[in-house]
XYZ file of N, CA and C in Angstrom:
549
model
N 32.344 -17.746 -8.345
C 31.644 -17.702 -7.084
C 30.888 -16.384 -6.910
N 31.493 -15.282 -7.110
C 30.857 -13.885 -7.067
C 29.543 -13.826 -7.990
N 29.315 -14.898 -9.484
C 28.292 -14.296 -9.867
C 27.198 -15.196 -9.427
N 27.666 -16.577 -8.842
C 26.050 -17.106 -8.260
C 25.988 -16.570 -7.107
N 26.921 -15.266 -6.305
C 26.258 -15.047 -4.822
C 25.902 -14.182 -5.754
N 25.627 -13.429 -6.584
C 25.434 -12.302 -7.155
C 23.740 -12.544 -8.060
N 23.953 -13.675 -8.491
C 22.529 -14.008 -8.883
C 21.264 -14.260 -7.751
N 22.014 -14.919 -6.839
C 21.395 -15.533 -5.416
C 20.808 -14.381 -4.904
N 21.267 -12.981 -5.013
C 21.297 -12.104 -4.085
C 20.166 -11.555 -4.782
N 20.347 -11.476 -6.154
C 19.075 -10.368 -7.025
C 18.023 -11.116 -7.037
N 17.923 -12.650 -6.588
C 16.992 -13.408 -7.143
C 16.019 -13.416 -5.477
N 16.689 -12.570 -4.460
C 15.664 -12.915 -3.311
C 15.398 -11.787 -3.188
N 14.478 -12.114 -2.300
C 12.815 -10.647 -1.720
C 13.739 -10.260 -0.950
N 13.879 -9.229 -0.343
C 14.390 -8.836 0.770
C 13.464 -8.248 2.071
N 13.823 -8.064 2.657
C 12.805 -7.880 3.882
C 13.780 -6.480 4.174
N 12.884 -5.415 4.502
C 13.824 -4.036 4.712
C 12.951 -3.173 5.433
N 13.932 -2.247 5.975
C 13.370 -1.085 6.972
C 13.368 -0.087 6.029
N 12.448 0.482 6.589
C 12.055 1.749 5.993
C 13.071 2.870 5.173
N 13.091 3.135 3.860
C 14.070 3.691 3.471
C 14.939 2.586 2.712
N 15.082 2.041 2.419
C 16.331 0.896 2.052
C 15.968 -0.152 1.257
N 16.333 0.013 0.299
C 15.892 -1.065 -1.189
C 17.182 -1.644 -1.596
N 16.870 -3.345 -1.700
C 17.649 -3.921 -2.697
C 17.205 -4.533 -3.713
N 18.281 -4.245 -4.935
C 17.656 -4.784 -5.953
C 16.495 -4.075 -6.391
N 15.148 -4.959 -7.206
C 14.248 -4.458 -7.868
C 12.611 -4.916 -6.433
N 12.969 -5.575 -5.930
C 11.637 -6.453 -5.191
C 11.834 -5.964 -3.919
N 10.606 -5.671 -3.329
C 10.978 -5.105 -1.878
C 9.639 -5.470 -0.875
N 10.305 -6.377 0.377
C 8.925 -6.878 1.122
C 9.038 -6.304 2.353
N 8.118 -5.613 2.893
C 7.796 -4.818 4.067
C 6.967 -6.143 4.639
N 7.679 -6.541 6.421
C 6.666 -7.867 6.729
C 6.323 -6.876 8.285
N 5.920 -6.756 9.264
C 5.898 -5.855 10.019
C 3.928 -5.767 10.625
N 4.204 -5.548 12.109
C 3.151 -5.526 12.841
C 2.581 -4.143 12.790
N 1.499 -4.201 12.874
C 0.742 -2.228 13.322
C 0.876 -1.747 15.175
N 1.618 -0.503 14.828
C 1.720 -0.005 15.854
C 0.815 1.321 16.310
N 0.323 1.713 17.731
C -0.292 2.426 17.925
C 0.171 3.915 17.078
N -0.675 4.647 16.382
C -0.337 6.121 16.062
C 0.357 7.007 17.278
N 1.143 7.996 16.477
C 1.869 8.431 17.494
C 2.885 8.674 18.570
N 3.075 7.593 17.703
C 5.179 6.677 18.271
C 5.994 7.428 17.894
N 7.253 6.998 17.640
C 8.080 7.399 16.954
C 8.034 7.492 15.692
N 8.488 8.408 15.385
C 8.170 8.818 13.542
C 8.957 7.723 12.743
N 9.812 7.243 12.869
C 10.257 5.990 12.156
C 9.347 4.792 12.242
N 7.866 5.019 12.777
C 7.308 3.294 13.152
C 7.674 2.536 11.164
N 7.408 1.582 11.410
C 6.898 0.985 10.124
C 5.485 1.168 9.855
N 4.560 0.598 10.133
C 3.242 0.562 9.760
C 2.467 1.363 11.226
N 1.373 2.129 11.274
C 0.635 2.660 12.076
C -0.706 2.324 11.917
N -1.662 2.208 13.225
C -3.112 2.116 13.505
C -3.625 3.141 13.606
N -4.603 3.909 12.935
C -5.230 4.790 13.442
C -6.851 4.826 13.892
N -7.196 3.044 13.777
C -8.658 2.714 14.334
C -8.078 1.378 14.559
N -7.764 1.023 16.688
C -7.501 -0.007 16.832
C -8.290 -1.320 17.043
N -9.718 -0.807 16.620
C -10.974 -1.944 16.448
C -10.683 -2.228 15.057
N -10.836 -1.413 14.543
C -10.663 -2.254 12.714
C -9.380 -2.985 12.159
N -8.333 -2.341 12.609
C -6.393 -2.741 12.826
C -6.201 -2.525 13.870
N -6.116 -3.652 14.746
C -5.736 -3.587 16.418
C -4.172 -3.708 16.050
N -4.061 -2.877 17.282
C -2.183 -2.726 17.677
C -1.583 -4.155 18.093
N -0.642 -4.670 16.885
C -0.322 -6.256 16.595
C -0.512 -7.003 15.815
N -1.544 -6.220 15.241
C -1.762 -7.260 13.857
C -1.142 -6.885 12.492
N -1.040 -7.979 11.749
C -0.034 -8.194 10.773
C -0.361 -7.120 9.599
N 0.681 -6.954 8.808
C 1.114 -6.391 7.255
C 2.085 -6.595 6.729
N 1.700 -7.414 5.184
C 3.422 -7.967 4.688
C 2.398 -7.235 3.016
N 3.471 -6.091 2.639
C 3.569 -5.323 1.431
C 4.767 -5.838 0.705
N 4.500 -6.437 -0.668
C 5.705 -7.447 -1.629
C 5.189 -6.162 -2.793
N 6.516 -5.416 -3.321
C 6.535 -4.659 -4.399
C 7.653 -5.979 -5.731
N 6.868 -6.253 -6.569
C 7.996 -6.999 -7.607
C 7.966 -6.360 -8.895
N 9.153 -5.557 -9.044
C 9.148 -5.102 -10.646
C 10.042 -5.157 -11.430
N 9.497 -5.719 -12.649
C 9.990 -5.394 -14.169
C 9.877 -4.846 -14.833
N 9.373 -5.394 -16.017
C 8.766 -4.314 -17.632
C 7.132 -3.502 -16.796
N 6.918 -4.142 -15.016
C 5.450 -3.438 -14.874
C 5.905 -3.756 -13.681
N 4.561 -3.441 -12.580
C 4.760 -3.063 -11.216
C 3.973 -4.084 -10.281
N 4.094 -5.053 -9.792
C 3.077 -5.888 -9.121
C 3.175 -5.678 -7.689
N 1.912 -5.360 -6.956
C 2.103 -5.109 -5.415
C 0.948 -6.203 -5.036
N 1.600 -6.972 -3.966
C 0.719 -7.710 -2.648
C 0.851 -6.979 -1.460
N -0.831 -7.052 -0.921
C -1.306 -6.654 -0.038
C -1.725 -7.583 0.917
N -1.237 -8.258 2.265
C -1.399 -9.371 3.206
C -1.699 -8.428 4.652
N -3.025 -8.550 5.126
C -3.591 -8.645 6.486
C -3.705 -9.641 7.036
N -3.402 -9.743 8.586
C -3.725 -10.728 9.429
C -3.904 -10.629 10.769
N -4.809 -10.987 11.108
C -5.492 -10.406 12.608
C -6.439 -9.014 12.838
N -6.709 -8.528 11.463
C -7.643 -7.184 11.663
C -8.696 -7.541 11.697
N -9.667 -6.991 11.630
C -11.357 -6.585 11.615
C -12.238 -7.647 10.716
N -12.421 -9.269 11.483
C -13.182 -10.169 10.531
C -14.380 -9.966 9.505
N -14.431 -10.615 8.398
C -15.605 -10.489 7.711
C -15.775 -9.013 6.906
N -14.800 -8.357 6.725
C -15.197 -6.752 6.063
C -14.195 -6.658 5.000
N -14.774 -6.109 4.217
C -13.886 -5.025 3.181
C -13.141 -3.781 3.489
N -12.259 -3.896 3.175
C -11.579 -2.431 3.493
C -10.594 -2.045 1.955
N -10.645 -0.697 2.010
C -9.934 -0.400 0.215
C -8.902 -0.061 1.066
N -7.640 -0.265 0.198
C -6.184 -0.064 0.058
C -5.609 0.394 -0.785
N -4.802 1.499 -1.020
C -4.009 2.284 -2.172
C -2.711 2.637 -1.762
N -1.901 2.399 -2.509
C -0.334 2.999 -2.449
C -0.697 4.507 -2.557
N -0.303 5.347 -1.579
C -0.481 6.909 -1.438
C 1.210 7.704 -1.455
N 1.156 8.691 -1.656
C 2.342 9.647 -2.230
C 3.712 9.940 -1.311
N 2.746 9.517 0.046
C 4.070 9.727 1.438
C 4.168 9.046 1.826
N 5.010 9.240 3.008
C 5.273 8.267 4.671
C 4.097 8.383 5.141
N 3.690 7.646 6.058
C 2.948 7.502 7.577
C 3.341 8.320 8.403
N 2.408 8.635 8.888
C 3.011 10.167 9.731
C 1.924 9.745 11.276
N 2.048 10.336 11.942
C 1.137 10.136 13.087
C -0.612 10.594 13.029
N -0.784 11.347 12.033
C -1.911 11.719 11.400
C -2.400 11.470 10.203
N -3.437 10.371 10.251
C -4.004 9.725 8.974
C -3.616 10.252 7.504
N -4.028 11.467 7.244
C -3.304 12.551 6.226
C -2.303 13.014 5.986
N -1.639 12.386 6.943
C 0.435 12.693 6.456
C 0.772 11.766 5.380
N 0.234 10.620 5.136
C 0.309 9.727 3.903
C 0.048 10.931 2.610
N -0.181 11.746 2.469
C -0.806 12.274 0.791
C -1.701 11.705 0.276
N -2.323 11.977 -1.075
C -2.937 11.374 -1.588
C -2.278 10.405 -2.470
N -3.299 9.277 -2.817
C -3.239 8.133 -4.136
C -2.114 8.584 -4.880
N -1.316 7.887 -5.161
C 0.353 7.574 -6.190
C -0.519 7.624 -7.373
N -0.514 8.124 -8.536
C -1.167 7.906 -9.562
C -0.216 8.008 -10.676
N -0.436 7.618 -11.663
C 0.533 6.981 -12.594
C 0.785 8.567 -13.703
N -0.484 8.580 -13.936
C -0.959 10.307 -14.738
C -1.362 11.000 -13.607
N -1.027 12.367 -13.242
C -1.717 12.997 -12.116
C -2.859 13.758 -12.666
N -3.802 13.905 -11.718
C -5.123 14.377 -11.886
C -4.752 16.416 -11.405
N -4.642 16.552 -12.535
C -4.651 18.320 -12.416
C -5.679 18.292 -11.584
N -6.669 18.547 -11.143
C -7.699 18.204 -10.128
C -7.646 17.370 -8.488
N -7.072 18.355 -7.893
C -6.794 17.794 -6.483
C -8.222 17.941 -5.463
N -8.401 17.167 -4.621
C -8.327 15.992 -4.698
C -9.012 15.191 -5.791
N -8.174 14.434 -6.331
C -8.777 13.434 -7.521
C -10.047 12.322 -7.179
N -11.411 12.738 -7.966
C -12.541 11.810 -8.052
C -12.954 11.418 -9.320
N -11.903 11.907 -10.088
C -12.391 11.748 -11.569
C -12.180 10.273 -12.269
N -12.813 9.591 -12.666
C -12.345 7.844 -12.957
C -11.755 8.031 -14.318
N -11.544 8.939 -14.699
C -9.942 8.728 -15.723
C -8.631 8.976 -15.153
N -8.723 9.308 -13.628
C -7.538 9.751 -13.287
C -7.397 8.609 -11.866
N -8.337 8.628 -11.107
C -8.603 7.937 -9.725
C -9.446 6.552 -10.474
N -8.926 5.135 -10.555
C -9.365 4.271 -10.847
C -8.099 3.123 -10.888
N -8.583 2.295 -11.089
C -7.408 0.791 -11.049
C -6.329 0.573 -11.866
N -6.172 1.533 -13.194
C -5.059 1.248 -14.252
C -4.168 2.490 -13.963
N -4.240 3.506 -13.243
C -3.904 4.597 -12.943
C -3.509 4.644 -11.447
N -4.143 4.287 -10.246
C -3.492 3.783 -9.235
C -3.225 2.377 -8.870
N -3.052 2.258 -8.326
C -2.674 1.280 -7.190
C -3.683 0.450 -6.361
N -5.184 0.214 -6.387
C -5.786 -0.352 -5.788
C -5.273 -1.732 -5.434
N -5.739 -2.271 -3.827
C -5.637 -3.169 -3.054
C -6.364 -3.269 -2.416
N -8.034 -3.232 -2.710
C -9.224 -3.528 -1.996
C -9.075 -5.279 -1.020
N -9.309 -5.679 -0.077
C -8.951 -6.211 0.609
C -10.166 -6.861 0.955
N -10.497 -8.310 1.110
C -11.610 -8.648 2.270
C -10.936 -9.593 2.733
N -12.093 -9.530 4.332
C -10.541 -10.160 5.468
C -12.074 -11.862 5.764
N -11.174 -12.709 6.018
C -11.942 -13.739 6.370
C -12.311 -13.776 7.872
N -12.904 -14.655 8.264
C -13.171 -15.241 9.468
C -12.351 -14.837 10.341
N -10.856 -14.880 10.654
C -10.068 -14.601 11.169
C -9.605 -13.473 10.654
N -9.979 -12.766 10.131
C -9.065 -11.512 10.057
C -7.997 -11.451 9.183
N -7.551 -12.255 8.432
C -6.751 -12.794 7.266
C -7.255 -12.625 5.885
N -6.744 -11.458 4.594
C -6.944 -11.593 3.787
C -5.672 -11.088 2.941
N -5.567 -11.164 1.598
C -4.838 -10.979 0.986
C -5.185 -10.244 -0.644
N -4.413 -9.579 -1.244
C -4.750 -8.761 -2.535
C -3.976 -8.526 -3.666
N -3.973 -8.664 -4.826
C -2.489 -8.078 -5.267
C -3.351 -7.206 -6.700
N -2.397 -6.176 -6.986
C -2.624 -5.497 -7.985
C -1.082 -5.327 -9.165
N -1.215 -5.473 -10.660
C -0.566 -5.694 -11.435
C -0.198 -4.108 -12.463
N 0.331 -3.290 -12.502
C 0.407 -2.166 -13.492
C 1.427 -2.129 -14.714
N 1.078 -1.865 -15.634
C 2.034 -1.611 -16.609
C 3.038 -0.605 -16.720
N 3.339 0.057 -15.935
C 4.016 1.258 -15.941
C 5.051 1.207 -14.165
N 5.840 1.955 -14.228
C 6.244 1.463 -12.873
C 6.716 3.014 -11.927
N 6.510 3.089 -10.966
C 6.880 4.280 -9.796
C 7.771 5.215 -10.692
N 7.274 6.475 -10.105
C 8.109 7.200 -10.122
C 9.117 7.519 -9.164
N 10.407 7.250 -8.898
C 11.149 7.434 -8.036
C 11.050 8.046 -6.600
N 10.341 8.335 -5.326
C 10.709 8.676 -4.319
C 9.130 9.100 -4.335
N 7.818 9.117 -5.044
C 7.011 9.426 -5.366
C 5.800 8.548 -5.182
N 6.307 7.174 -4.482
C 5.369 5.800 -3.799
C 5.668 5.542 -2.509
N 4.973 5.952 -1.555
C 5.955 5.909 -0.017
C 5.346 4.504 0.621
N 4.071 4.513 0.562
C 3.116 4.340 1.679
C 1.613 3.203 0.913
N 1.446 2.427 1.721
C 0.469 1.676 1.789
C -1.240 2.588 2.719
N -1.891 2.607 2.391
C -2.983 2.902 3.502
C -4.200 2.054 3.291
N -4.991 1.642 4.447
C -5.593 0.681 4.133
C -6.830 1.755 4.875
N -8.035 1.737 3.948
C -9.654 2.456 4.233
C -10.388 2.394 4.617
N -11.534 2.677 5.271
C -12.668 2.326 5.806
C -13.581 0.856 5.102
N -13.669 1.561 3.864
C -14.793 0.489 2.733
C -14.384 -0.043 1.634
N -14.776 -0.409 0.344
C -14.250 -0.279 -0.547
C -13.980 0.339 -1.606
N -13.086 0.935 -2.291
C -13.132 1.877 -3.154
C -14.022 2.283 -3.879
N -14.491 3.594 -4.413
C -15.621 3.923 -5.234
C -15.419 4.209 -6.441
N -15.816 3.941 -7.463
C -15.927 4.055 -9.109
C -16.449 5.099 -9.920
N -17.280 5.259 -9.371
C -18.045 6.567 -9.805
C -18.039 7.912 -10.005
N -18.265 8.629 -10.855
C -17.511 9.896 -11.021
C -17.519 10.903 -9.754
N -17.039 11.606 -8.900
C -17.285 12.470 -8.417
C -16.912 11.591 -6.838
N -16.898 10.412 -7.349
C -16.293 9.719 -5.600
C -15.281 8.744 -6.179
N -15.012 8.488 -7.306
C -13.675 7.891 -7.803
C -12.896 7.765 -6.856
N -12.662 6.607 -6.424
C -11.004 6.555 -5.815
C -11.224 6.609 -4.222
N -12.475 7.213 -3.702
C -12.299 7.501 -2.300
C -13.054 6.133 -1.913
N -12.762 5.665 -0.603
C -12.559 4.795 0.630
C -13.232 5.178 1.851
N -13.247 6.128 2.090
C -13.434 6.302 3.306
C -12.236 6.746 4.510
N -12.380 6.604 5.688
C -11.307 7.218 6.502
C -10.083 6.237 6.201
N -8.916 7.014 6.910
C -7.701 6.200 6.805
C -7.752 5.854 8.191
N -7.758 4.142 8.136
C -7.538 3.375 8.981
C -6.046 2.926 9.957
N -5.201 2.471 8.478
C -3.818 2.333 9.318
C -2.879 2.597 7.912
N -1.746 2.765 8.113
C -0.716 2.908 7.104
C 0.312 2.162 7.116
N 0.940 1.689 6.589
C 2.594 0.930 6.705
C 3.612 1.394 5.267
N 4.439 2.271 6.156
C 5.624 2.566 4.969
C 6.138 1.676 3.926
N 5.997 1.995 2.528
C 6.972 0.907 1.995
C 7.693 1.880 1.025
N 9.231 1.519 0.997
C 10.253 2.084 -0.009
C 9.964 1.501 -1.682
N 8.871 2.165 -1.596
C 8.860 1.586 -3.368
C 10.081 1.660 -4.550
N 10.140 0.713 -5.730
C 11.309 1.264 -5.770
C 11.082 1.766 -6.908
């Protein structure tokens, strides 16, 4: 009996508060709250026209031999693109308490624009376009997986990410954030 509750148990997503991982898979499901709450919020708004205060974020981390993250909006800013990256901190009440981009190799070069260092096989991109309703979804796949205590945070951007040398990696402003305990 202990090893099918025991299989049962490793074999589901869990849904968790901030800080608290089970197992290998970890799903952050959780509404955006105004900036400036309590420092424990889950996810924060910091432009409530583009992420109005209430609308949805469900972050699914699943890993094995590699790292797969989904990115789910619902109810934000119809018809637009917005870039998304797993960044280095928590959500803090100020757009920039997140850190910069989680990167797999770090870019001796802070802030990183360089596209051998700031680009899609090296971070975390989750460029996003939202439909009609405000509903879109994203997922990104890596071969390599977190460094321990070193993936905090989701942030979702103004535009969509840039490629190009010397703007590599940047987005635009930080819009809203939602904590996730990577694992």
């Amino acid at each position: 009996m202990s090893f099918l509750v025991s299989a049962l148990t490793a074999s589901l997503v869990a849904v968790l508060p901030l800080g608290m991982v089970a197992g290998e898979d970890v799903t952050i499901e959780t509404s955006f709250r105004a900036a400036g709450g309590p420092p424990a919020q889950q996810a924060v708004t910091f432009d409530t026209k583009a992420v109005p205060v209430g609308s949805q974020v469900t972050v699914t981390e699943r890993v094995g031999d590699d790292t797969h993250v989904e990115l789910r909006l619902r109810g934000v800013e119809a018809n637009r693109t917005f870039g998304a990256h797993v960044h280095q901190k928590p959500c803090g009440s100020k757009p920039n308490d997140s850190g910069p981009h989680y990167q797999n190799s770090k870019d001796p070069e802070q802030p990183s624009t360089n596209p051998a260092y700031a680009g899609p096989r090296n971070e975390v991109w989750l460029d996003i376009r939202t439909d009609r309703h405000g509903d879109g979804g994203s997922a990104a796949t890596q071969a390599w997986r977190f460094r321990a205590g070193q993936a905090r945070s989701v942030v979702i951007h103004e535009h969509a990410t840039h490629t190009e040398s010397g703007a590599a990696g940047t987005a635009g402003a930080r819009l809203a954030c939602v904590n996730v305990p990577f694992a």
